[in-house]
Coordinates of C-alpha atoms in Angstrom, one line a residue:
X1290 CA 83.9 103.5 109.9
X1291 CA 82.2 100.1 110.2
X1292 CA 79.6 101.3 107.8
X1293 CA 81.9 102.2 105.4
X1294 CA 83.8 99.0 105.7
X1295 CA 80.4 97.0 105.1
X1296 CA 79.4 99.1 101.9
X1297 CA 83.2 98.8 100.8
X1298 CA 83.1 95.2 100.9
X1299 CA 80.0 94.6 98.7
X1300 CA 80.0 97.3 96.0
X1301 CA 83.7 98.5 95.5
X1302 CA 85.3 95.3 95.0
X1303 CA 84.1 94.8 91.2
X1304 CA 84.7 98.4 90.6
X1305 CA 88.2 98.1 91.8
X1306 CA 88.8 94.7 89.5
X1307 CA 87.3 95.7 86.7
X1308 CA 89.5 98.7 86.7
X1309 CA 92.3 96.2 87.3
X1310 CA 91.0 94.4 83.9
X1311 CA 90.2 97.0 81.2
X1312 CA 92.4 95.7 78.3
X1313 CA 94.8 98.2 76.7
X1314 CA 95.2 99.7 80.5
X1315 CA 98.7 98.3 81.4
X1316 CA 101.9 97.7 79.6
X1317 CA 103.3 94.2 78.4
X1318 CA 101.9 91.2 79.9
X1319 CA 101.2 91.1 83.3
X1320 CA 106.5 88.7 101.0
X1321 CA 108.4 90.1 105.5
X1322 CA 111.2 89.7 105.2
X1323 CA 113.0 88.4 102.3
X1324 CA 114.2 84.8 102.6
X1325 CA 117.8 86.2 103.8
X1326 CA 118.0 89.8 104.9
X1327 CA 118.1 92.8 102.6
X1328 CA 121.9 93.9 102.3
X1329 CA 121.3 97.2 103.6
X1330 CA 118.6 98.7 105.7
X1331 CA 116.7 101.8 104.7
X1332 CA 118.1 105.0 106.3
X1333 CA 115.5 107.3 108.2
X1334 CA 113.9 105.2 111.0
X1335 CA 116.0 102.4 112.9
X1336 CA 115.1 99.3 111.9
X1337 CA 115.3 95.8 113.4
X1338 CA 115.3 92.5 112.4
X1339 CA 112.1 90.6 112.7
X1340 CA 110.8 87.4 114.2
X1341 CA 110.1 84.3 111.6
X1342 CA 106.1 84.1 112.3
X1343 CA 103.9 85.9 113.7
X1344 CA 103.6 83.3 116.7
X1345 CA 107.1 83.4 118.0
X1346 CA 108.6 86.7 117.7
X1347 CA 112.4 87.3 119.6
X1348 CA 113.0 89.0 123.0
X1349 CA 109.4 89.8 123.9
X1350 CA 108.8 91.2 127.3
X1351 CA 108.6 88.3 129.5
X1352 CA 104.3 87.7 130.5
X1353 CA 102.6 84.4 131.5
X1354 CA 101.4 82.6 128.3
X1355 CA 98.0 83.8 127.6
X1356 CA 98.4 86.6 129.8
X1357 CA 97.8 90.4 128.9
X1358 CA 100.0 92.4 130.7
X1359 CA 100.0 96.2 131.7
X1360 CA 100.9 98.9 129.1
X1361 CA 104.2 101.1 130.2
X1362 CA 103.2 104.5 130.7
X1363 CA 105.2 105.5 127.7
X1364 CA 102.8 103.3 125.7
X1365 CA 100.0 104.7 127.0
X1366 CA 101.2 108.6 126.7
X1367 CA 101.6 107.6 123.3
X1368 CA 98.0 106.2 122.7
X1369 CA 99.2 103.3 121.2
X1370 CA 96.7 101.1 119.2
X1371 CA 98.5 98.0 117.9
X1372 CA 94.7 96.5 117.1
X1373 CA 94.2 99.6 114.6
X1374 CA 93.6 99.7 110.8
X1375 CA 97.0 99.5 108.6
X1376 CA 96.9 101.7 104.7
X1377 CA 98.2 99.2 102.6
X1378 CA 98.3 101.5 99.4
X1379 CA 98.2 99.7 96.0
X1380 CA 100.2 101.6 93.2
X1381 CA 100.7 101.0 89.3
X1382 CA 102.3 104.1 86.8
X1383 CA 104.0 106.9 88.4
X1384 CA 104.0 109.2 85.2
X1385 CA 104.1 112.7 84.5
X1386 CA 100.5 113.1 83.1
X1387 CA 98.2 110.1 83.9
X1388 CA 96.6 108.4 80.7
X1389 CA 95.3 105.3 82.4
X1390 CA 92.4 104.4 84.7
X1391 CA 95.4 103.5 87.4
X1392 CA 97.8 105.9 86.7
X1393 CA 98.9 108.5 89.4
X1394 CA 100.8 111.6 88.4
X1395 CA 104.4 112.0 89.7
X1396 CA 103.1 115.3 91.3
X1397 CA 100.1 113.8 93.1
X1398 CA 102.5 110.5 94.5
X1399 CA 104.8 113.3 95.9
X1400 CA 101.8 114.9 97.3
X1401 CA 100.8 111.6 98.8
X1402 CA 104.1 110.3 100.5
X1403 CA 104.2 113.9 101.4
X1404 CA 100.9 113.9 103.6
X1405 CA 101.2 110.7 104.9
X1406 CA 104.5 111.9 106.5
X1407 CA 103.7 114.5 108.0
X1408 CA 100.6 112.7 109.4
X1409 CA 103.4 110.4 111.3
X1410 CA 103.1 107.3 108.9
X1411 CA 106.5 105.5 108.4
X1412 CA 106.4 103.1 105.8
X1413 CA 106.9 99.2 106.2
X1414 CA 107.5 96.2 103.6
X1415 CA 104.7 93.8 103.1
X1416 CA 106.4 91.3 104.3
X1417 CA 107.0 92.7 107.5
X1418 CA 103.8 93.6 107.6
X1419 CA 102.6 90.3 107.4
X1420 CA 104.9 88.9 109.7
X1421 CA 103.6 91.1 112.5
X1422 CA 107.0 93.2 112.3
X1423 CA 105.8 96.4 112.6
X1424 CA 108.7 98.5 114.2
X1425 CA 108.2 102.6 113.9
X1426 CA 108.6 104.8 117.3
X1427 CA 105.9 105.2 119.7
X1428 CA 103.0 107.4 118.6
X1429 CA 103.9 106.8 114.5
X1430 CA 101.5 104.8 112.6
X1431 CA 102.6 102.2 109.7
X1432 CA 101.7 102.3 106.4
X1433 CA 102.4 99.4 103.8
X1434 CA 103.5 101.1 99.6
X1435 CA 103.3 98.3 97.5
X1436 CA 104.0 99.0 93.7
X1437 CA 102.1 96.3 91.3
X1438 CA 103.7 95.1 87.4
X1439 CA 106.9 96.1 87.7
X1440 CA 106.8 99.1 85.2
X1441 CA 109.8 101.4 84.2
X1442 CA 108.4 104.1 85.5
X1443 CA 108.2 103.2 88.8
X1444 CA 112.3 101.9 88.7
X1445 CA 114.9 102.6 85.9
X1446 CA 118.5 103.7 86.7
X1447 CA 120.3 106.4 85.7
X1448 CA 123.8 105.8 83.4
X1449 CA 125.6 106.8 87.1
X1450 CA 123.3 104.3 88.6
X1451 CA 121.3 106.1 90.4
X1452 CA 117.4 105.9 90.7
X1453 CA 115.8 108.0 87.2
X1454 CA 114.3 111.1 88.0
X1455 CA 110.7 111.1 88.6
X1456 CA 110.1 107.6 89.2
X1457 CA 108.7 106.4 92.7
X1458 CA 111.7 105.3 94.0
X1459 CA 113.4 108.3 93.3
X1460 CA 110.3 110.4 94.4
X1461 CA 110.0 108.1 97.6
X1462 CA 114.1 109.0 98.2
X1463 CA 113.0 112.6 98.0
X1464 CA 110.8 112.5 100.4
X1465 CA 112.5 110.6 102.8
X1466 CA 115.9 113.0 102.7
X1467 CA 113.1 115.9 103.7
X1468 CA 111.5 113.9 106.5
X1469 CA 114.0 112.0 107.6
X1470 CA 111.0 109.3 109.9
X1471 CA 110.0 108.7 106.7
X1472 CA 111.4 105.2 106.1
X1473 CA 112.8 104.7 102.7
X1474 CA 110.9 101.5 101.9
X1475 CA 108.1 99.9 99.8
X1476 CA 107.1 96.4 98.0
X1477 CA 107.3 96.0 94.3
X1478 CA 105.3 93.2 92.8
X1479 CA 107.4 91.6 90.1
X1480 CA 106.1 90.2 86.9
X1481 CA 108.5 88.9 83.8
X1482 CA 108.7 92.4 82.5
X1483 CA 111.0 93.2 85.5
X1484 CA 110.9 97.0 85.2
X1485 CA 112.4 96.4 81.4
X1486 CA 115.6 96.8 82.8
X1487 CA 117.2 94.9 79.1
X1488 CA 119.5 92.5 80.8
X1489 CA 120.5 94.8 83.2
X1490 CA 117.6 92.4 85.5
X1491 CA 120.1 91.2 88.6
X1492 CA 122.0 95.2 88.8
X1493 CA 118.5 96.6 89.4
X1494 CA 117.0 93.8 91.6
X1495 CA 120.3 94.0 93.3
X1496 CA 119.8 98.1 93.9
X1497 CA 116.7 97.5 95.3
X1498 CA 117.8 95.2 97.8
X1499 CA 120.9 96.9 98.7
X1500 CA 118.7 100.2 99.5
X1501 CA 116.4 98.5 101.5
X1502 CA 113.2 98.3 99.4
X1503 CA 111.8 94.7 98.8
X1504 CA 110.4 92.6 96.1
X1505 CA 106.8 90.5 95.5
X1506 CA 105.4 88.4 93.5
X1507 CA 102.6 89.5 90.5
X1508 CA 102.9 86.3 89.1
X1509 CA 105.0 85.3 85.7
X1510 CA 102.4 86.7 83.1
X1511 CA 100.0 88.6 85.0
X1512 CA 96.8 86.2 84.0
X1513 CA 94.0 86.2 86.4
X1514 CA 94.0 83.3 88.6
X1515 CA 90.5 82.7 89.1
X1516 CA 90.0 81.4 85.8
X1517 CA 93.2 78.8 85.3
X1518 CA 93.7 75.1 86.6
X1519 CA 95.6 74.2 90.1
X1520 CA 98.8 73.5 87.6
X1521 CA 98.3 76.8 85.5
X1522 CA 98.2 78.7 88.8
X1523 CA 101.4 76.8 90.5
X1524 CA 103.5 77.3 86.9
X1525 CA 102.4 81.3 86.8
X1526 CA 103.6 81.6 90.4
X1527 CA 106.3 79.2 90.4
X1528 CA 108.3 80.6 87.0
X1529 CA 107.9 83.8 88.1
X1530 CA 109.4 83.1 91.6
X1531 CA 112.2 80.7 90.2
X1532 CA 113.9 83.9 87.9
X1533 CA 113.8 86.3 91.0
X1534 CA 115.7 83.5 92.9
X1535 CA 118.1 82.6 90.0
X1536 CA 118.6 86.7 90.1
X1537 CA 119.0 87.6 93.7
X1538 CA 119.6 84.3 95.7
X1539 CA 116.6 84.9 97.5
X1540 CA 112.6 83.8 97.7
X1541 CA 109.8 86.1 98.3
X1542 CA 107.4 86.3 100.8
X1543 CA 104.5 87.8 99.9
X1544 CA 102.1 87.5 96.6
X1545 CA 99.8 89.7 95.0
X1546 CA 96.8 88.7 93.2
X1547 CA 96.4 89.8 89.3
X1548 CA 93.7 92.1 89.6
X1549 CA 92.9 90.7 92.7
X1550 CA 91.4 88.2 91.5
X1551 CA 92.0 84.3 93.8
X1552 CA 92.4 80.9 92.6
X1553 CA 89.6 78.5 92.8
X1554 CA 91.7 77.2 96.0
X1555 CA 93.8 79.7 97.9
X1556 CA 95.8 76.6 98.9
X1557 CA 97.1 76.5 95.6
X1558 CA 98.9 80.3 95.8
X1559 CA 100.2 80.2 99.4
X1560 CA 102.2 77.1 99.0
X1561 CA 104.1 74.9 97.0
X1562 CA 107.1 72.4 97.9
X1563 CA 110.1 73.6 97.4
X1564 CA 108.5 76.3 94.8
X1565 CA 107.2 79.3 96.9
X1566 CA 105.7 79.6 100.4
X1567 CA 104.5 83.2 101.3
X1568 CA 103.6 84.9 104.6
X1569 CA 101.3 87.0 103.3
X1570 CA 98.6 86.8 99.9
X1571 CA 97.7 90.6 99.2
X1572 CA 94.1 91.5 97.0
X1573 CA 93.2 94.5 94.6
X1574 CA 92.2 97.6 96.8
X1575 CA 89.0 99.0 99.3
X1576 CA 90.0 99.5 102.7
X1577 CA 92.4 99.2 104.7
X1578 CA 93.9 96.2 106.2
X1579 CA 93.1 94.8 109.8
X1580 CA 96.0 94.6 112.2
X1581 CA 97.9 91.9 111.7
X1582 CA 97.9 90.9 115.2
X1583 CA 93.8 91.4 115.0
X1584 CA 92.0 87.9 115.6
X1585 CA 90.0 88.7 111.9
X1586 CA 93.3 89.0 110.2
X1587 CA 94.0 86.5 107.4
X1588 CA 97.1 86.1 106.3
X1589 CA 96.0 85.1 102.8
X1590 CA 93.1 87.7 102.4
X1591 CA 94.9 91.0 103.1
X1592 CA 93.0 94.3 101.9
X1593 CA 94.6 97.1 100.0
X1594 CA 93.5 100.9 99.3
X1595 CA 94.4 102.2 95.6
X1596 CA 95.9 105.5 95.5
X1597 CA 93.3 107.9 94.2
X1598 CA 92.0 111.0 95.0
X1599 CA 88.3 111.7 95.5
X1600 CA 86.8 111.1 92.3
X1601 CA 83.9 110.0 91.0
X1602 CA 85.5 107.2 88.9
X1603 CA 85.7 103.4 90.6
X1604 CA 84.1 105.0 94.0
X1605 CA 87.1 106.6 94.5
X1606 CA 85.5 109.5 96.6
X1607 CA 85.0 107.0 99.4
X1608 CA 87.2 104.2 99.2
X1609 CA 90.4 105.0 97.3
X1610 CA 93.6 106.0 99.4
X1611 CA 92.7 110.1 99.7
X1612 CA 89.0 109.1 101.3
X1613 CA 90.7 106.7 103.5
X1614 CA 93.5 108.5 105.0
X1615 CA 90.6 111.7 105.2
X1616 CA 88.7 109.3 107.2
X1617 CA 91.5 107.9 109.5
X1618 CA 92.4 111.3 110.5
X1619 CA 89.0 111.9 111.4
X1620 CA 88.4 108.4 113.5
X1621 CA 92.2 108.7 115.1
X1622 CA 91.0 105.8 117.2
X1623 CA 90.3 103.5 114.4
X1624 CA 94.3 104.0 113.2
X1625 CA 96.9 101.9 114.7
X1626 CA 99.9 103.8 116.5
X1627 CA 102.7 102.3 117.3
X1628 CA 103.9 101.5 120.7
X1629 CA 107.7 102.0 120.0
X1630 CA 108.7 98.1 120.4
X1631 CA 107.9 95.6 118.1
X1632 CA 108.0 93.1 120.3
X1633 CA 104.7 94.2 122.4
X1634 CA 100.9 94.9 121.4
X1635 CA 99.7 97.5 123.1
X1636 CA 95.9 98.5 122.9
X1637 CA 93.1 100.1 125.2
X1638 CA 91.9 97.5 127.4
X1639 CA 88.3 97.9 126.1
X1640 CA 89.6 96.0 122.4
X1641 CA 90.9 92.9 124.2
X1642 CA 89.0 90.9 123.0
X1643 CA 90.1 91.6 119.2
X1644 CA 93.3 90.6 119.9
X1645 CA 94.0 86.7 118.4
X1646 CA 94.4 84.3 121.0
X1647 CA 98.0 83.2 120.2
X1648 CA 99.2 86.6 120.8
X1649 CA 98.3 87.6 124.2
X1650 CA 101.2 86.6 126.1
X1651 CA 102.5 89.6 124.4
X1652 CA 99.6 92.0 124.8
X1653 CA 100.0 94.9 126.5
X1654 CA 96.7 97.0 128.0
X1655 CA 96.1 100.3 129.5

C-alpha cells in the first residue's frame, strides 16, 4: 500500500486532471455539517449531531489531556482502526450508457454502492468527514460519495416530486431501502448550473436537505483556479456560495477544486470574511484520504479516488475507486473501522504515534 501511494502521488495526478480538463467532456460551464443542521437526517444508520472542529468534539469519554487511554473490549472485538484510510469517491454523470471520459453507467454506480455495502461501508458527508464526525457502528468502515457539477442526471425530480428514476440519488435511495446500514447520504458539489432544475433551484436544494444529503461548493463557473488572480478566485467562490445561501439559508462547508486544480495561495479558497469559510478543501482523485484524525491529515489537501473500474484509461487499473476498494479488502488493516462512538479514536497501540497531537486525550488503544 505505501508503494502504491508513492507511485500514485507522482504519476496519476496529471492523468486524473487532464481527464478533468478535456474540453467538450462536461455540460454547461463549470463542507460537515452544513452551517445549521440538515432538516431531516438520512434514514438507515442513526446519526448524531457532530462537534464544531475537530479539536473539541462534545461528550467525549473523560481521559487526562494528552493522555491515550485503553480501548473497551467492544472496540477491540471490533478491530477498530480510527487511524485507517477513508474512500472519498469522486463522481460526475450517472447515465445510462457512458459517452465521456468521467461518465459512469447507472448499472456500474449501482454495482458500486452495491459492493461497498456489503463490504460494511456506510456512507458519510464531506463535511462530516472533515470535521472528524465519523459516526457508523463498531466494525463498519466510512466512505465519503461526493458528486462534482451539479448535472441533471445525478438530481432531477419527478412531477410527484420524487427523485427521477435512474439518477444517483434515486439509485443511492435504492440501495439503501435493500441494505438498510447503508446511510442514505452523499455531497453534491454545486456550480451555477444547479442540476438545471429551471427555477425550480430552492424546491430541489430544499429536497436534498430535507433527505439528508448535503451540498459543496464547485465554484460559480467551474474555471480552474490555478490560473486566476486572488480576486478572480474569491469572486468564483464567493458568487457561487452567496446564491446557495440566498436559496437555502445556509453556508457550505466544504470546497472542491475545478479539476483539482489550487490557487496560487490556498489561503485564498479556505477563507474569506464574511464570504465563505470551509472545514474541508477536497482535490481531483488517486487514493484515498488519510484519517482525519491522522497527524498527516490536511484539512485543505484532502485526496479523492474517481469511480472507475480497472481500465487501462487515466491509470484506472491501479488507482481509480474499483483498484482501491480491491486493495483495501486485501490490506484490511490499512482500512479504518469504526469503533461505534464518534466521540473516541480507537487504534492498535503500535499506530500511536500517527495519531495528531491535539487528539489524544481522546485516543483509545488496545
Amino acid at each position: 500500500m505505501p508503494l502504491l501511494h508513492k507511485i500514485a502521488a507522482v504519476v496519476i495526478v496529471a492523468a486524473v486532471v487532464a481527464g478533468l480538463w478535456l474540453p467538450g467532456e462536461r455540460d454547461g460551464s463549470r463542507a460537515a455539517t452544513q452551517a445549521k443542521e440538515p432538516v431531516a437526517q438520512a434514514s438507515g444508520v442513526g446519526h448524531r449531531s457532530p462537534p464544531p472542529t475537530r479539536s473539541a468534539p462534545r461528550k467525549a469519554t473523560p481521559s487526562p489531556a494528552g493522555t491515550v487511554g485503553p480501548a473497551t473490549p467492544a472496540a477491540a472485538a471490533a478491530k477498530a482502526d480510527e487511524l485507517g484510510q477513508v474512500p472519498v469517491i469522486m463522481y460526475h454523470r450517472i447515465v445510462p450508457k457512458p459517452e465521456r471520459d468521467l461518465d459512469r453507467s447507472a448499472e456500474d454506480f449501482r454495482a458500486e454502492l452495491v459492493r461497498l455495502a456489503k463490504s460494511g461501508y456506510v456512507p458519510i458527508t464531506a463535511g462530516e468527514f472533515a470535521a472528524g464526525w465519523i459516526d457508523v457502528p463498531a466494525g463498519r468502515h466510512p466512505v465519503v460519495l461526493t458528486f462534482d457539477d451539479s448535472m441533471p442526471e445525478q438530481f432531477s425530480l419527478d412531477a410527484q416530486g420524487r427523485p427521477k428514476a435512474g439518477t444517483a440519488v434515486a439509485i443511492i435511495q435504492e440501495v439503501a431501502r435493500q441494505y438498510p446500514g447503508f446511510r442514505p447520504t452523499a455531497t453534491f458539489y454545486l456550480t451555477k448550473d444547479l442540476f438545471r432544475m429551471n427555477g425550480q433551484e430552492k424546491a430541489g436544494l430544499a429536497w436534498l436537505l430535507r433527505n439528508g444529503f448535503e451540498l459543496g461548493n464547485h465554484t460559480l463557473n467551474h474555471r480552474n483556479l490555478s490560473q486566476l488572480s486572488k480576486k478572480d478566485v474569491q469572486k468564483e467562490i464567493g458568487d457561487i456560495e452567496a446564491r446557495i445561501v440566498r436559496l437555502t439559508g445556509r453556508h457550505t462547508t466544504t470546497l472542491a477544486y475545478p479539476f483539482g486544480a489550487e490557487p496560487d495561495k490556498r489561503s485564498w479558497a479556505a477563507e474569506k470574511d464574511g464570504a465563505y469559510a470551509f472545514k474541508g478543501v477536497f482535490l481531483a482523485g488517486w487514493k484515498p484520504s488519510e484519517s482525519p484524525f491522522d497527524k498527516d491529515f490536511d484539512p485543505l489537501a484532502i485526496t479523492r479516488v474517481q469511480s472507475e473500474g480497472k481500465i487501462d484509461k487515466n491509470d484506472c487499473a491501479r488507482y481509480c475507486s474499483a483498484a482501491w476498494l480491491d486493495e483495501l479488502d486485501r490490506n484490511p488493516g490499512e482500512r479504518y473501522t469504526s469503533d461505534g462512538d464518534p466521540n473516541t479514536i480507537t487504534f492498535p497501540r503500535a499506530d500511536e504515534d500517527r495519531l495528531a497531537k491535539e487528539l489524544r486525550g481522546r485516543g483509545r488503544v488496545y
